[in-house]
PDB file of C-alpha atoms in Angstrom:
ATOM      1  CA  UNK C   1     103.629  98.072 131.461  1.00 53.00           C
ATOM      2  CA  UNK C   2     102.776  99.913 134.807  1.00 65.00           C
ATOM      3  CA  UNK C   3     104.766 102.930 136.045  1.00 87.00           C
ATOM      4  CA  UNK C   4     107.120 102.430 139.077  1.00 90.00           C
ATOM      5  CA  UNK C   5     107.488 106.369 140.658  1.00 93.00           C
ATOM      6  CA  UNK C   6     109.157 104.890 143.712  1.00 95.00           C
ATOM      7  CA  UNK C   7     112.094 103.242 141.850  1.00 93.00           C
ATOM      8  CA  UNK C   8     112.310 106.632 139.402  1.00 92.00           C
ATOM      9  CA  UNK C   9     112.390 108.642 142.464  1.00 94.00           C
ATOM     10  CA  UNK C  10     115.082 106.157 144.253  1.00 95.00           C
ATOM     11  CA  UNK C  11     117.380 106.641 140.939  1.00 93.00           C
ATOM     12  CA  UNK C  12     116.598 110.644 141.281  1.00 94.00           C
ATOM     13  CA  UNK C  13     117.675 110.407 145.035  1.00 96.00           C
ATOM     14  CA  UNK C  14     120.845 108.183 144.006  1.00 95.00           C
ATOM     15  CA  UNK C  15     121.777 111.070 141.569  1.00 93.00           C
ATOM     16  CA  UNK C  16     121.019 114.124 144.031  1.00 96.00           C
ATOM     17  CA  UNK C  17     123.268 112.136 147.004  1.00 97.00           C
ATOM     18  CA  UNK C  18     126.420 112.061 144.541  1.00 95.00           C
ATOM     19  CA  UNK C  19     125.928 115.282 142.847  1.00 94.00           C
ATOM     20  CA  UNK C  20     127.673 118.328 143.096  1.00 95.00           C
ATOM     21  CA  UNK C  21     125.453 119.377 145.995  1.00 96.00           C
ATOM     22  CA  UNK C  22     124.792 116.249 147.573  1.00 96.00           C
ATOM     23  CA  UNK C  23     127.049 114.298 150.002  1.00 97.00           C
ATOM     24  CA  UNK C  24     130.652 114.255 150.099  1.00 97.00           C
ATOM     25  CA  UNK C  25     130.905 110.530 151.548  1.00 97.00           C
ATOM     26  CA  UNK C  26     128.636 109.425 148.479  1.00 97.00           C
ATOM     27  CA  UNK C  27     130.436 111.126 145.924  1.00 96.00           C
ATOM     28  CA  UNK C  28     134.185 109.836 147.138  1.00 96.00           C
ATOM     29  CA  UNK C  29     132.730 105.831 146.615  1.00 97.00           C
ATOM     30  CA  UNK C  30     133.891 103.873 143.793  1.00 96.00           C
ATOM     31  CA  UNK C  31     133.366 100.298 143.164  1.00 97.00           C
ATOM     32  CA  UNK C  32     135.717  98.969 145.527  1.00 97.00           C
ATOM     33  CA  UNK C  33     134.796 101.318 148.592  1.00 98.00           C
ATOM     34  CA  UNK C  34     131.315  99.658 148.142  1.00 98.00           C
ATOM     35  CA  UNK C  35     132.106  95.767 147.953  1.00 98.00           C
ATOM     36  CA  UNK C  36     131.750  95.567 151.583  1.00 98.00           C
ATOM     37  CA  UNK C  37     128.340  97.022 152.118  1.00 97.00           C
ATOM     38  CA  UNK C  38     127.178  95.100 148.648  1.00 97.00           C
ATOM     39  CA  UNK C  39     128.040  92.283 150.382  1.00 98.00           C
ATOM     40  CA  UNK C  40     126.769  92.694 153.446  1.00 98.00           C
ATOM     41  CA  UNK C  41     123.513  93.769 152.293  1.00 98.00           C
ATOM     42  CA  UNK C  42     123.134  90.257 150.086  1.00 98.00           C
ATOM     43  CA  UNK C  43     123.877  88.505 153.552  1.00 98.00           C
ATOM     44  CA  UNK C  44     121.584  90.146 155.645  1.00 98.00           C
ATOM     45  CA  UNK C  45     118.401  90.015 152.621  1.00 98.00           C
ATOM     46  CA  UNK C  46     119.687  86.228 152.855  1.00 98.00           C
ATOM     47  CA  UNK C  47     119.162  85.776 156.774  1.00 98.00           C
ATOM     48  CA  UNK C  48     115.387  87.994 156.304  1.00 98.00           C
ATOM     49  CA  UNK C  49     114.705  85.131 153.455  1.00 98.00           C
ATOM     50  CA  UNK C  50     115.667  82.354 155.865  1.00 98.00           C
ATOM     51  CA  UNK C  51     113.994  83.628 158.624  1.00 98.00           C
ATOM     52  CA  UNK C  52     111.155  84.189 156.562  1.00 98.00           C
ATOM     53  CA  UNK C  53     110.992  87.776 157.678  1.00 98.00           C
ATOM     54  CA  UNK C  54     108.847  89.384 155.108  1.00 98.00           C
ATOM     55  CA  UNK C  55     109.229  92.978 155.990  1.00 98.00           C
ATOM     56  CA  UNK C  56     112.990  92.296 156.465  1.00 97.00           C
ATOM     57  CA  UNK C  57     113.131  91.281 152.980  1.00 98.00           C
ATOM     58  CA  UNK C  58     111.726  93.863 152.040  1.00 97.00           C
ATOM     59  CA  UNK C  59     114.217  96.723 153.553  1.00 98.00           C
ATOM     60  CA  UNK C  60     116.900  94.029 152.174  1.00 98.00           C
ATOM     61  CA  UNK C  61     116.247  93.512 149.357  1.00 98.00           C
ATOM     62  CA  UNK C  62     115.624  97.799 148.515  1.00 97.00           C
ATOM     63  CA  UNK C  63     119.497  98.125 150.346  1.00 98.00           C
ATOM     64  CA  UNK C  64     120.883  95.662 147.727  1.00 98.00           C
ATOM     65  CA  UNK C  65     118.795  97.464 144.939  1.00 97.00           C
ATOM     66  CA  UNK C  66     120.039 100.454 146.289  1.00 97.00           C
ATOM     67  CA  UNK C  67     123.701  99.518 146.476  1.00 97.00           C
ATOM     68  CA  UNK C  68     122.931  98.505 142.429  1.00 97.00           C
ATOM     69  CA  UNK C  69     121.674 101.577 141.573  1.00 96.00           C
ATOM     70  CA  UNK C  70     125.137 102.804 143.560  1.00 96.00           C
ATOM     71  CA  UNK C  71     127.588 101.349 140.979  1.00 96.00           C
ATOM     72  CA  UNK C  72     125.353 102.056 137.961  1.00 96.00           C
ATOM     73  CA  UNK C  73     125.534 105.717 138.966  1.00 95.00           C
ATOM     74  CA  UNK C  74     129.415 105.450 139.590  1.00 95.00           C
ATOM     75  CA  UNK C  75     129.813 103.689 136.397  1.00 95.00           C
ATOM     76  CA  UNK C  76     127.406 106.440 134.861  1.00 92.00           C
ATOM     77  CA  UNK C  77     129.750 109.284 135.429  1.00 90.00           C
ATOM     78  CA  UNK C  78     132.994 107.250 134.539  1.00 89.00           C
ATOM     79  CA  UNK C  79     133.205 107.671 130.100  1.00 84.00           C
ATOM     80  CA  UNK C  80     135.748 104.463 130.369  1.00 92.00           C
ATOM     81  CA  UNK C  81     132.914 102.106 131.845  1.00 92.00           C
ATOM     82  CA  UNK C  82     129.973 103.986 129.869  1.00 86.00           C
ATOM     83  CA  UNK C  83     126.856 102.573 131.194  1.00 93.00           C
ATOM     84  CA  UNK C  84     123.979 103.558 133.540  1.00 92.00           C
ATOM     85  CA  UNK C  85     121.304 102.029 135.589  1.00 93.00           C
ATOM     86  CA  UNK C  86     119.133 101.571 132.084  1.00 93.00           C
ATOM     87  CA  UNK C  87     121.864  99.693 130.280  1.00 94.00           C
ATOM     88  CA  UNK C  88     122.054  96.880 133.371  1.00 95.00           C
ATOM     89  CA  UNK C  89     118.195  97.013 133.065  1.00 95.00           C
ATOM     90  CA  UNK C  90     118.774  96.387 129.598  1.00 96.00           C
ATOM     91  CA  UNK C  91     121.631  93.749 129.766  1.00 95.00           C
ATOM     92  CA  UNK C  92     119.566  91.777 132.431  1.00 96.00           C
ATOM     93  CA  UNK C  93     116.135  91.840 129.972  1.00 96.00           C
ATOM     94  CA  UNK C  94     117.888  90.699 127.041  1.00 96.00           C
ATOM     95  CA  UNK C  95     119.734  87.691 129.160  1.00 95.00           C
ATOM     96  CA  UNK C  96     116.426  86.606 130.673  1.00 95.00           C
ATOM     97  CA  UNK C  97     114.013  86.376 127.041  1.00 96.00           C
ATOM     98  CA  UNK C  98     117.554  84.598 125.649  1.00 95.00           C
ATOM     99  CA  UNK C  99     117.538  82.145 128.582  1.00 95.00           C
ATOM    100  CA  UNK C 100     114.078  81.718 128.698  1.00 95.00           C
ATOM    101  CA  UNK C 101     113.600  80.549 124.923  1.00 95.00           C
ATOM    102  CA  UNK C 102     110.448  78.417 125.783  1.00 95.00           C
ATOM    103  CA  UNK C 103     108.643  81.305 126.907  1.00 96.00           C
ATOM    104  CA  UNK C 104     110.054  84.152 124.654  1.00 96.00           C
ATOM    105  CA  UNK C 105     110.982  81.705 121.707  1.00 94.00           C
ATOM    106  CA  UNK C 106     109.842  78.773 120.020  1.00 94.00           C
ATOM    107  CA  UNK C 107     111.583  75.950 122.466  1.00 94.00           C
ATOM    108  CA  UNK C 108     108.840  73.302 123.718  1.00 95.00           C
ATOM    109  CA  UNK C 109     109.666  71.885 127.247  1.00 95.00           C
ATOM    110  CA  UNK C 110     107.616  69.549 128.846  1.00 95.00           C
ATOM    111  CA  UNK C 111     108.881  69.797 132.191  1.00 95.00           C
ATOM    112  CA  UNK C 112     111.129  71.844 134.875  1.00 97.00           C
ATOM    113  CA  UNK C 113     113.932  69.584 134.214  1.00 96.00           C
ATOM    114  CA  UNK C 114     113.912  70.995 130.930  1.00 95.00           C
ATOM    115  CA  UNK C 115     113.938  74.593 131.683  1.00 95.00           C
ATOM    116  CA  UNK C 116     117.279  73.596 134.083  1.00 96.00           C
ATOM    117  CA  UNK C 117     118.722  71.929 130.950  1.00 94.00           C
ATOM    118  CA  UNK C 118     118.594  74.548 128.358  1.00 92.00           C
ATOM    119  CA  UNK C 119     119.447  77.013 130.990  1.00 93.00           C
ATOM    120  CA  UNK C 120     122.872  75.540 131.721  1.00 93.00           C
ATOM    121  CA  UNK C 121     123.221  74.465 127.864  1.00 92.00           C
ATOM    122  CA  UNK C 122     122.463  78.553 126.867  1.00 93.00           C
ATOM    123  CA  UNK C 123     124.795  79.729 129.885  1.00 92.00           C
ATOM    124  CA  UNK C 124     127.582  77.697 128.815  1.00 91.00           C
ATOM    125  CA  UNK C 125     128.127  79.029 125.692  1.00 91.00           C
ATOM    126  CA  UNK C 126     127.300  82.424 126.597  1.00 90.00           C
ATOM    127  CA  UNK C 127     130.014  82.080 129.254  1.00 83.00           C
ATOM    128  CA  UNK C 128     132.668  79.984 127.058  1.00 77.00           C
ATOM    129  CA  UNK C 129     135.057  82.323 127.540  1.00 76.00           C
ATOM    130  CA  UNK C 130     135.250  82.177 131.362  1.00 72.00           C
ATOM    131  CA  UNK C 131     137.242  80.285 133.602  1.00 70.00           C
ATOM    132  CA  UNK C 132     135.235  80.799 136.941  1.00 66.00           C
TER     133      UNK C 132
END
């Protein structure tokens, strides 16, 4: 695997900003106060994608990534939540590998429709208790 020094530095930047000697505003945020910013950044990303603005996409993806890091860092500080960005990445990786059995398992598919059907079936099984 490759090394991602800028990603590591961004995680470090978040820790510094939310640390004792960092930014008071960043320290006082919680999951609820950040919801509006997350929604705004996702909308800005969608706008950049729809308009074909590649530089805008890069910037807005960064802003969405920063929001994800923000939420994960808040959770890191709260033992009742007990996760950090690495745990979020682990869950996402596990899910993607599980939902792609044609790549990471022994399921054979003939077309994209079968891939979508498999994904939907796996997701339905995993989320059977959800009502949304």
